[in-house]
Amino acid sequence: MNETMKNLVVRTLSGLVLAAVVLGAIVWSQWSFGALLAALLVGGMYEFYTLAGKQGNAPQRVVGLVAGIVLFALNLAFVSDDIREILGVARQAFGCGLAFLLLLLPAMFICELYRRGENPASGIGTTLMGICYVALPLSLMCYIPILGSDTWNPWVMVAYIFIIWANDVFAYLVGMSVGRHRLCERLSPKKSWEGFFGGIAGAVVMGIVAARVLDGNMWVWAGLALVAAVSGVLGDLVESMFKRAAGVKDSGRLIPGHGGVLDRFDAMLLSAPFVFVYMLFVM
């Protein structure tokens, strides 16, 4: 077996395992769904701060990670019936957590006083960027299974993921077959406009399928797929921008053949806020 075939086998097997873990965690329970998002948050923020460090920045990794975890935990506890019942999360506890988060943000400025960095704005800025780029979108994903419904429905989240995957697959297939015009050659030389529109078409079809399966409105789900696909492609380009600035090919090595957390979930990180707002006002 040559090296190319070996890499393809590793990539395929690890992709199947990753898909099984992600889908299984979403469907199993609110606890497993929360654990999955928390793991992605820790891995994603670590990778982002590593990329920022390779660009000459000095983010406050611990403070940023703690703030991201607190932000995520507050949102998960707010939407999860299981967690509220088992842990007895009361309004006072939620208020204390929110106050702690609000104090962590100005604490970044205080910490920078003692780090004596040459560029304190860079340290504070990249710390906040890690929270906004990774922790905030993952926190908003907590709401996707309940938006548009009175009860927790994990299949809505599964449908959203399938839309993102359909966009990636169809963009790749169409781009490899007929792609001629580069979408953004400076950041991603292989992406084409033909692949971009092919991915959107595949995502919209998947959105219509999701509407049929979940007994939803076809036009609403087609619109959600369009929003997710367009913002997902931009999310891929944003992550490519960070990697190119850091001079690396992959954000990490956690997933064999696929790179790191940011490499696999970059589309969802940027699309989640757009999908959240769309679902909030449309569904």
PDB file of C-alpha atoms in Angstrom, residues 16-259:
ATOM      1  CA  LEU A  16     -16.184   7.551  10.194  1.00  0.00           C
ATOM      2  CA  VAL A  17     -15.215   7.306  13.866  1.00  0.00           C
ATOM      3  CA  LEU A  18     -15.519  11.080  14.269  1.00  0.00           C
ATOM      4  CA  ALA A  19     -18.957  11.104  12.621  1.00  0.00           C
ATOM      5  CA  ALA A  20     -20.151   8.257  14.855  1.00  0.00           C
ATOM      6  CA  VAL A  21     -18.897  10.004  18.000  1.00  0.00           C
ATOM      7  CA  VAL A  22     -20.417  13.368  17.060  1.00  0.00           C
ATOM      8  CA  LEU A  23     -23.808  12.009  16.006  1.00  0.00           C
ATOM      9  CA  GLY A  24     -23.952   9.552  18.898  1.00  0.00           C
ATOM     10  CA  ALA A  25     -23.172  12.253  21.460  1.00  0.00           C
ATOM     11  CA  ILE A  26     -25.865  14.536  20.057  1.00  0.00           C
ATOM     12  CA  VAL A  27     -28.598  11.906  20.031  1.00  0.00           C
ATOM     13  CA  TRP A  28     -27.690  10.105  23.265  1.00  0.00           C
ATOM     14  CA  SER A  29     -28.591  12.815  25.803  1.00  0.00           C
ATOM     15  CA  GLN A  30     -28.241  16.449  26.751  1.00  0.00           C
ATOM     16  CA  TRP A  31     -25.286  15.456  28.917  1.00  0.00           C
ATOM     17  CA  SER A  32     -23.377  13.798  26.088  1.00  0.00           C
ATOM     18  CA  PHE A  33     -24.227  16.686  23.771  1.00  0.00           C
ATOM     19  CA  GLY A  34     -22.853  19.127  26.325  1.00  0.00           C
ATOM     20  CA  ALA A  35     -19.728  17.005  26.841  1.00  0.00           C
ATOM     21  CA  LEU A  36     -19.116  16.954  23.083  1.00  0.00           C
ATOM     22  CA  LEU A  37     -19.394  20.733  22.767  1.00  0.00           C
ATOM     23  CA  ALA A  38     -17.217  21.251  25.848  1.00  0.00           C
ATOM     24  CA  ALA A  39     -14.494  19.017  24.394  1.00  0.00           C
ATOM     25  CA  LEU A  40     -14.631  20.908  21.099  1.00  0.00           C
ATOM     26  CA  LEU A  41     -14.422  24.184  23.015  1.00  0.00           C
ATOM     27  CA  VAL A  42     -11.288  23.212  24.939  1.00  0.00           C
ATOM     28  CA  GLY A  43      -9.584  21.774  21.862  1.00  0.00           C
ATOM     29  CA  GLY A  44     -10.628  24.638  19.596  1.00  0.00           C
ATOM     30  CA  MET A  45      -9.542  27.382  21.970  1.00  0.00           C
ATOM     31  CA  TYR A  46      -6.202  25.665  22.588  1.00  0.00           C
ATOM     32  CA  GLU A  47      -5.606  25.459  18.837  1.00  0.00           C
ATOM     33  CA  PHE A  48      -6.642  29.056  18.247  1.00  0.00           C
ATOM     34  CA  TYR A  49      -4.344  30.384  20.960  1.00  0.00           C
ATOM     35  CA  THR A  50      -1.530  28.252  19.528  1.00  0.00           C
ATOM     36  CA  LEU A  51      -2.092  29.799  16.095  1.00  0.00           C
ATOM     37  CA  ALA A  52      -2.160  33.251  17.668  1.00  0.00           C
ATOM     38  CA  GLY A  53       1.115  32.528  19.471  1.00  0.00           C
ATOM     39  CA  LYS A  54       2.800  31.514  16.209  1.00  0.00           C
ATOM     40  CA  GLN A  55       1.886  34.927  14.816  1.00  0.00           C
ATOM     41  CA  GLY A  56       3.813  36.665  17.600  1.00  0.00           C
ATOM     42  CA  ASN A  57       0.851  37.254  19.927  1.00  0.00           C
ATOM     43  CA  ALA A  58       0.678  36.306  23.608  1.00  0.00           C
ATOM     44  CA  PRO A  59      -2.929  35.462  24.495  1.00  0.00           C
ATOM     45  CA  GLN A  60      -3.868  34.766  28.108  1.00  0.00           C
ATOM     46  CA  ARG A  61      -4.624  31.108  27.531  1.00  0.00           C
ATOM     47  CA  VAL A  62      -5.839  30.186  31.019  1.00  0.00           C
ATOM     48  CA  VAL A  63      -8.031  33.244  31.531  1.00  0.00           C
ATOM     49  CA  GLY A  64      -9.499  32.931  28.044  1.00  0.00           C
ATOM     50  CA  LEU A  65     -10.169  29.211  28.442  1.00  0.00           C
ATOM     51  CA  VAL A  66     -11.830  29.671  31.836  1.00  0.00           C
ATOM     52  CA  ALA A  67     -13.998  32.484  30.478  1.00  0.00           C
ATOM     53  CA  GLY A  68     -14.979  30.343  27.496  1.00  0.00           C
ATOM     54  CA  ILE A  69     -15.904  27.373  29.691  1.00  0.00           C
ATOM     55  CA  VAL A  70     -17.972  29.551  32.031  1.00  0.00           C
ATOM     56  CA  LEU A  71     -19.780  31.150  29.092  1.00  0.00           C
ATOM     57  CA  PHE A  72     -20.565  27.736  27.657  1.00  0.00           C
ATOM     58  CA  ALA A  73     -21.636  26.240  30.996  1.00  0.00           C
ATOM     59  CA  LEU A  74     -24.057  29.092  31.645  1.00  0.00           C
ATOM     60  CA  ASN A  75     -25.743  28.658  28.284  1.00  0.00           C
ATOM     61  CA  LEU A  76     -25.903  24.868  28.542  1.00  0.00           C
ATOM     62  CA  ALA A  77     -27.410  25.057  32.035  1.00  0.00           C
ATOM     63  CA  PHE A  78     -29.925  27.634  30.816  1.00  0.00           C
ATOM     64  CA  VAL A  79     -31.300  25.414  28.035  1.00  0.00           C
ATOM     65  CA  SER A  80     -30.899  21.935  29.535  1.00  0.00           C
ATOM     66  CA  ASP A  81     -33.810  20.577  31.582  1.00  0.00           C
ATOM     67  CA  ASP A  82     -31.735  17.603  32.771  1.00  0.00           C
ATOM     68  CA  ILE A  83     -28.925  19.740  34.126  1.00  0.00           C
ATOM     69  CA  ARG A  84     -31.284  22.156  35.859  1.00  0.00           C
ATOM     70  CA  GLU A  85     -33.154  19.323  37.551  1.00  0.00           C
ATOM     71  CA  ILE A  86     -30.172  17.176  38.574  1.00  0.00           C
ATOM     72  CA  LEU A  87     -27.836  19.961  39.665  1.00  0.00           C
ATOM     73  CA  GLY A  88     -30.589  22.227  40.928  1.00  0.00           C
ATOM     74  CA  VAL A  89     -29.253  25.205  39.010  1.00  0.00           C
ATOM     75  CA  ALA A  90     -31.130  28.106  40.546  1.00  0.00           C
ATOM     76  CA  ARG A  91     -31.459  31.708  39.454  1.00  0.00           C
ATOM     77  CA  GLN A  92     -28.950  32.756  42.118  1.00  0.00           C
ATOM     78  CA  ALA A  93     -26.349  30.263  40.878  1.00  0.00           C
ATOM     79  CA  PHE A  94     -26.862  31.398  37.309  1.00  0.00           C
ATOM     80  CA  GLY A  95     -26.465  35.025  38.404  1.00  0.00           C
ATOM     81  CA  CYS A  96     -23.237  34.217  40.247  1.00  0.00           C
ATOM     82  CA  GLY A  97     -21.856  32.473  37.178  1.00  0.00           C
ATOM     83  CA  LEU A  98     -22.750  35.424  34.995  1.00  0.00           C
ATOM     84  CA  ALA A  99     -21.128  37.845  37.435  1.00  0.00           C
ATOM     85  CA  PHE A 100     -17.973  35.707  37.470  1.00  0.00           C
ATOM     86  CA  LEU A 101     -17.861  35.782  33.671  1.00  0.00           C
ATOM     87  CA  LEU A 102     -18.303  39.558  33.591  1.00  0.00           C
ATOM     88  CA  LEU A 103     -15.454  39.966  36.068  1.00  0.00           C
ATOM     89  CA  LEU A 104     -13.177  37.699  34.037  1.00  0.00           C
ATOM     90  CA  LEU A 105     -13.302  40.060  31.072  1.00  0.00           C
ATOM     91  CA  PRO A 106     -11.858  43.150  32.825  1.00  0.00           C
ATOM     92  CA  ALA A 107      -9.509  40.802  34.712  1.00  0.00           C
ATOM     93  CA  MET A 108      -7.727  40.307  31.377  1.00  0.00           C
ATOM     94  CA  PHE A 109      -6.622  43.937  31.492  1.00  0.00           C
ATOM     95  CA  ILE A 110      -5.372  43.535  35.063  1.00  0.00           C
ATOM     96  CA  CYS A 111      -3.454  40.365  34.194  1.00  0.00           C
ATOM     97  CA  GLU A 112      -1.772  42.157  31.324  1.00  0.00           C
ATOM     98  CA  LEU A 113      -0.282  44.637  33.802  1.00  0.00           C
ATOM     99  CA  TYR A 114       1.890  41.877  35.272  1.00  0.00           C
ATOM    100  CA  ARG A 115       2.794  40.080  32.065  1.00  0.00           C
ATOM    101  CA  ARG A 116       4.887  43.030  30.873  1.00  0.00           C
ATOM    102  CA  GLY A 117       4.282  42.193  27.242  1.00  0.00           C
ATOM    103  CA  GLU A 118       5.507  44.439  24.482  1.00  0.00           C
ATOM    104  CA  ASN A 119       2.043  44.582  22.924  1.00  0.00           C
ATOM    105  CA  PRO A 120      -0.656  44.359  25.626  1.00  0.00           C
ATOM    106  CA  ALA A 121      -3.447  45.152  23.165  1.00  0.00           C
ATOM    107  CA  SER A 122      -2.454  42.096  21.148  1.00  0.00           C
ATOM    108  CA  GLY A 123      -2.531  39.852  24.224  1.00  0.00           C
ATOM    109  CA  ILE A 124      -5.945  41.072  25.342  1.00  0.00           C
ATOM    110  CA  GLY A 125      -7.326  41.161  21.818  1.00  0.00           C
ATOM    111  CA  THR A 126      -6.347  37.614  20.883  1.00  0.00           C
ATOM    112  CA  THR A 127      -7.666  36.349  24.232  1.00  0.00           C
ATOM    113  CA  LEU A 128     -11.067  37.894  23.498  1.00  0.00           C
ATOM    114  CA  MET A 129     -10.922  36.632  19.916  1.00  0.00           C
ATOM    115  CA  GLY A 130     -10.577  33.066  21.152  1.00  0.00           C
ATOM    116  CA  ILE A 131     -13.755  33.484  23.210  1.00  0.00           C
ATOM    117  CA  CYS A 132     -15.686  35.093  20.355  1.00  0.00           C
ATOM    118  CA  TYR A 133     -14.419  32.741  17.641  1.00  0.00           C
ATOM    119  CA  VAL A 134     -14.729  29.419  19.500  1.00  0.00           C
ATOM    120  CA  ALA A 135     -16.614  29.648  22.810  1.00  0.00           C
ATOM    121  CA  LEU A 136     -19.463  31.902  21.668  1.00  0.00           C
ATOM    122  CA  PRO A 137     -20.525  29.826  18.617  1.00  0.00           C
ATOM    123  CA  LEU A 138     -20.357  26.574  20.601  1.00  0.00           C
ATOM    124  CA  SER A 139     -22.449  28.196  23.325  1.00  0.00           C
ATOM    125  CA  LEU A 140     -25.053  29.214  20.748  1.00  0.00           C
ATOM    126  CA  MET A 141     -25.171  25.640  19.448  1.00  0.00           C
ATOM    127  CA  CYS A 142     -26.730  24.694  22.796  1.00  0.00           C
ATOM    128  CA  TYR A 143     -29.900  26.447  21.631  1.00  0.00           C
ATOM    129  CA  ILE A 144     -30.234  24.847  18.197  1.00  0.00           C
ATOM    130  CA  PRO A 145     -32.043  21.692  19.472  1.00  0.00           C
ATOM    131  CA  ILE A 146     -34.738  23.798  21.181  1.00  0.00           C
ATOM    132  CA  LEU A 147     -35.279  26.707  18.796  1.00  0.00           C
ATOM    133  CA  GLY A 148     -38.552  26.408  16.918  1.00  0.00           C
ATOM    134  CA  SER A 149     -39.804  23.762  19.348  1.00  0.00           C
ATOM    135  CA  ASP A 150     -41.022  23.580  22.930  1.00  0.00           C
ATOM    136  CA  THR A 151     -38.957  20.494  23.688  1.00  0.00           C
ATOM    137  CA  TRP A 152     -35.403  19.286  23.231  1.00  0.00           C
ATOM    138  CA  ASN A 153     -35.060  17.782  19.749  1.00  0.00           C
ATOM    139  CA  PRO A 154     -31.510  16.561  19.007  1.00  0.00           C
ATOM    140  CA  TRP A 155     -32.476  15.684  15.412  1.00  0.00           C
ATOM    141  CA  VAL A 156     -32.583  19.388  14.574  1.00  0.00           C
ATOM    142  CA  MET A 157     -28.886  19.600  15.470  1.00  0.00           C
ATOM    143  CA  VAL A 158     -28.221  16.432  13.467  1.00  0.00           C
ATOM    144  CA  ALA A 159     -29.975  17.986  10.463  1.00  0.00           C
ATOM    145  CA  TYR A 160     -27.840  21.136  10.802  1.00  0.00           C
ATOM    146  CA  ILE A 161     -24.656  19.032  10.807  1.00  0.00           C
ATOM    147  CA  PHE A 162     -25.793  17.051   7.763  1.00  0.00           C
ATOM    148  CA  ILE A 163     -26.425  20.337   5.944  1.00  0.00           C
ATOM    149  CA  ILE A 164     -22.858  21.445   6.698  1.00  0.00           C
ATOM    150  CA  TRP A 165     -21.482  18.084   5.594  1.00  0.00           C
ATOM    151  CA  ALA A 166     -23.580  18.091   2.406  1.00  0.00           C
ATOM    152  CA  ASN A 167     -22.192  21.517   1.589  1.00  0.00           C
ATOM    153  CA  ASP A 168     -18.613  20.246   2.013  1.00  0.00           C
ATOM    154  CA  VAL A 169     -19.165  17.050  -0.001  1.00  0.00           C
ATOM    155  CA  PHE A 170     -20.959  18.638  -2.940  1.00  0.00           C
ATOM    156  CA  ALA A 171     -18.549  21.564  -3.036  1.00  0.00           C
ATOM    157  CA  TYR A 172     -15.648  19.106  -3.236  1.00  0.00           C
ATOM    158  CA  LEU A 173     -17.260  16.917  -5.899  1.00  0.00           C
ATOM    159  CA  VAL A 174     -18.391  19.777  -8.133  1.00  0.00           C
ATOM    160  CA  GLY A 175     -15.155  21.684  -7.622  1.00  0.00           C
ATOM    161  CA  MET A 176     -13.035  18.664  -8.558  1.00  0.00           C
ATOM    162  CA  SER A 177     -15.187  17.931 -11.607  1.00  0.00           C
ATOM    163  CA  VAL A 178     -15.819  21.325 -13.209  1.00  0.00           C
ATOM    164  CA  GLY A 179     -14.122  23.884 -10.975  1.00  0.00           C
ATOM    165  CA  ARG A 180     -12.299  26.491 -13.046  1.00  0.00           C
ATOM    166  CA  HIS A 181     -12.754  29.909 -11.412  1.00  0.00           C
ATOM    167  CA  ARG A 182     -10.988  30.375  -8.071  1.00  0.00           C
ATOM    168  CA  LEU A 183     -13.132  31.546  -5.167  1.00  0.00           C
ATOM    169  CA  CYS A 184     -10.372  32.986  -2.987  1.00  0.00           C
ATOM    170  CA  GLU A 185      -7.011  31.875  -4.319  1.00  0.00           C
ATOM    171  CA  ARG A 186      -5.077  33.914  -1.769  1.00  0.00           C
ATOM    172  CA  LEU A 187      -6.394  31.792   1.110  1.00  0.00           C
ATOM    173  CA  SER A 188      -7.607  28.551  -0.457  1.00  0.00           C
ATOM    174  CA  PRO A 189      -6.273  27.840  -3.960  1.00  0.00           C
ATOM    175  CA  LYS A 190      -8.432  24.745  -4.465  1.00  0.00           C
ATOM    176  CA  LYS A 191     -11.826  26.334  -3.795  1.00  0.00           C
ATOM    177  CA  SER A 192     -13.798  27.382  -6.871  1.00  0.00           C
ATOM    178  CA  TRP A 193     -16.973  29.307  -7.568  1.00  0.00           C
ATOM    179  CA  GLU A 194     -18.375  26.223  -9.238  1.00  0.00           C
ATOM    180  CA  GLY A 195     -17.752  24.219  -6.079  1.00  0.00           C
ATOM    181  CA  PHE A 196     -19.239  27.020  -3.987  1.00  0.00           C
ATOM    182  CA  PHE A 197     -22.561  26.944  -5.842  1.00  0.00           C
ATOM    183  CA  GLY A 198     -22.506  23.146  -6.009  1.00  0.00           C
ATOM    184  CA  GLY A 199     -22.112  23.027  -2.238  1.00  0.00           C
ATOM    185  CA  ILE A 200     -25.002  25.436  -1.748  1.00  0.00           C
ATOM    186  CA  ALA A 201     -27.217  23.309  -3.992  1.00  0.00           C
ATOM    187  CA  GLY A 202     -26.332  20.160  -2.039  1.00  0.00           C
ATOM    188  CA  ALA A 203     -26.956  21.902   1.285  1.00  0.00           C
ATOM    189  CA  VAL A 204     -30.348  23.211   0.180  1.00  0.00           C
ATOM    190  CA  VAL A 205     -31.365  19.735  -0.990  1.00  0.00           C
ATOM    191  CA  MET A 206     -30.327  18.355   2.391  1.00  0.00           C
ATOM    192  CA  GLY A 207     -32.336  21.121   4.064  1.00  0.00           C
ATOM    193  CA  ILE A 208     -35.428  20.080   2.117  1.00  0.00           C
ATOM    194  CA  VAL A 209     -34.838  16.455   3.115  1.00  0.00           C
ATOM    195  CA  ALA A 210     -34.547  17.567   6.748  1.00  0.00           C
ATOM    196  CA  ALA A 211     -37.846  19.411   6.451  1.00  0.00           C
ATOM    197  CA  ARG A 212     -39.554  16.255   5.210  1.00  0.00           C
ATOM    198  CA  VAL A 213     -38.026  14.078   7.926  1.00  0.00           C
ATOM    199  CA  LEU A 214     -38.710  16.540  10.753  1.00  0.00           C
ATOM    200  CA  ASP A 215     -42.128  17.564   9.408  1.00  0.00           C
ATOM    201  CA  GLY A 216     -41.010  21.170   9.003  1.00  0.00           C
ATOM    202  CA  ASN A 217     -41.599  23.915   6.481  1.00  0.00           C
ATOM    203  CA  MET A 218     -39.653  23.213   3.285  1.00  0.00           C
ATOM    204  CA  TRP A 219     -38.945  26.874   2.525  1.00  0.00           C
ATOM    205  CA  VAL A 220     -37.829  27.633   6.060  1.00  0.00           C
ATOM    206  CA  TRP A 221     -35.383  24.736   6.073  1.00  0.00           C
ATOM    207  CA  ALA A 222     -34.149  25.583   2.585  1.00  0.00           C
ATOM    208  CA  GLY A 223     -33.443  29.104   3.847  1.00  0.00           C
ATOM    209  CA  LEU A 224     -31.633  27.726   6.892  1.00  0.00           C
ATOM    210  CA  ALA A 225     -29.503  25.525   4.632  1.00  0.00           C
ATOM    211  CA  LEU A 226     -28.651  28.519   2.447  1.00  0.00           C
ATOM    212  CA  VAL A 227     -27.596  30.574   5.470  1.00  0.00           C
ATOM    213  CA  ALA A 228     -25.567  27.693   6.913  1.00  0.00           C
ATOM    214  CA  ALA A 229     -23.848  26.911   3.594  1.00  0.00           C
ATOM    215  CA  VAL A 230     -22.802  30.453   2.702  1.00  0.00           C
ATOM    216  CA  SER A 231     -21.586  31.300   6.217  1.00  0.00           C
ATOM    217  CA  GLY A 232     -19.945  27.872   6.467  1.00  0.00           C
ATOM    218  CA  VAL A 233     -17.798  28.497   3.390  1.00  0.00           C
ATOM    219  CA  LEU A 234     -16.769  31.850   4.850  1.00  0.00           C
ATOM    220  CA  GLY A 235     -15.915  30.051   8.096  1.00  0.00           C
ATOM    221  CA  ASP A 236     -13.598  27.730   6.182  1.00  0.00           C
ATOM    222  CA  LEU A 237     -11.878  30.725   4.604  1.00  0.00           C
ATOM    223  CA  VAL A 238     -11.546  32.501   7.952  1.00  0.00           C
ATOM    224  CA  GLU A 239      -9.761  29.508   9.455  1.00  0.00           C
ATOM    225  CA  SER A 240      -7.524  29.313   6.371  1.00  0.00           C
ATOM    226  CA  MET A 241      -6.673  32.965   6.949  1.00  0.00           C
ATOM    227  CA  PHE A 242      -5.563  32.243  10.515  1.00  0.00           C
ATOM    228  CA  LYS A 243      -3.519  29.202   9.473  1.00  0.00           C
ATOM    229  CA  ARG A 244      -1.833  31.026   6.605  1.00  0.00           C
ATOM    230  CA  ALA A 245      -0.880  33.886   8.923  1.00  0.00           C
ATOM    231  CA  ALA A 246       0.583  31.338  11.363  1.00  0.00           C
ATOM    232  CA  GLY A 247       2.414  29.494   8.570  1.00  0.00           C
ATOM    233  CA  VAL A 248       0.859  26.085   9.265  1.00  0.00           C
ATOM    234  CA  LYS A 249      -1.144  23.594   7.197  1.00  0.00           C
ATOM    235  CA  ASP A 250      -3.371  22.265   9.994  1.00  0.00           C
ATOM    236  CA  SER A 251      -4.584  23.822  13.232  1.00  0.00           C
ATOM    237  CA  GLY A 252      -3.700  20.639  15.141  1.00  0.00           C
ATOM    238  CA  ARG A 253      -3.157  16.879  14.964  1.00  0.00           C
ATOM    239  CA  LEU A 254      -5.991  15.615  17.126  1.00  0.00           C
ATOM    240  CA  ILE A 255      -7.910  13.887  14.314  1.00  0.00           C
ATOM    241  CA  PRO A 256      -5.703  11.590  12.152  1.00  0.00           C
ATOM    242  CA  GLY A 257      -5.876  12.597   8.515  1.00  0.00           C
ATOM    243  CA  HIS A 258      -8.086  15.606   9.240  1.00  0.00           C
ATOM    244  CA  GLY A 259      -6.006  17.922  11.399  1.00  0.00           C
TER     245      GLY A 259
END
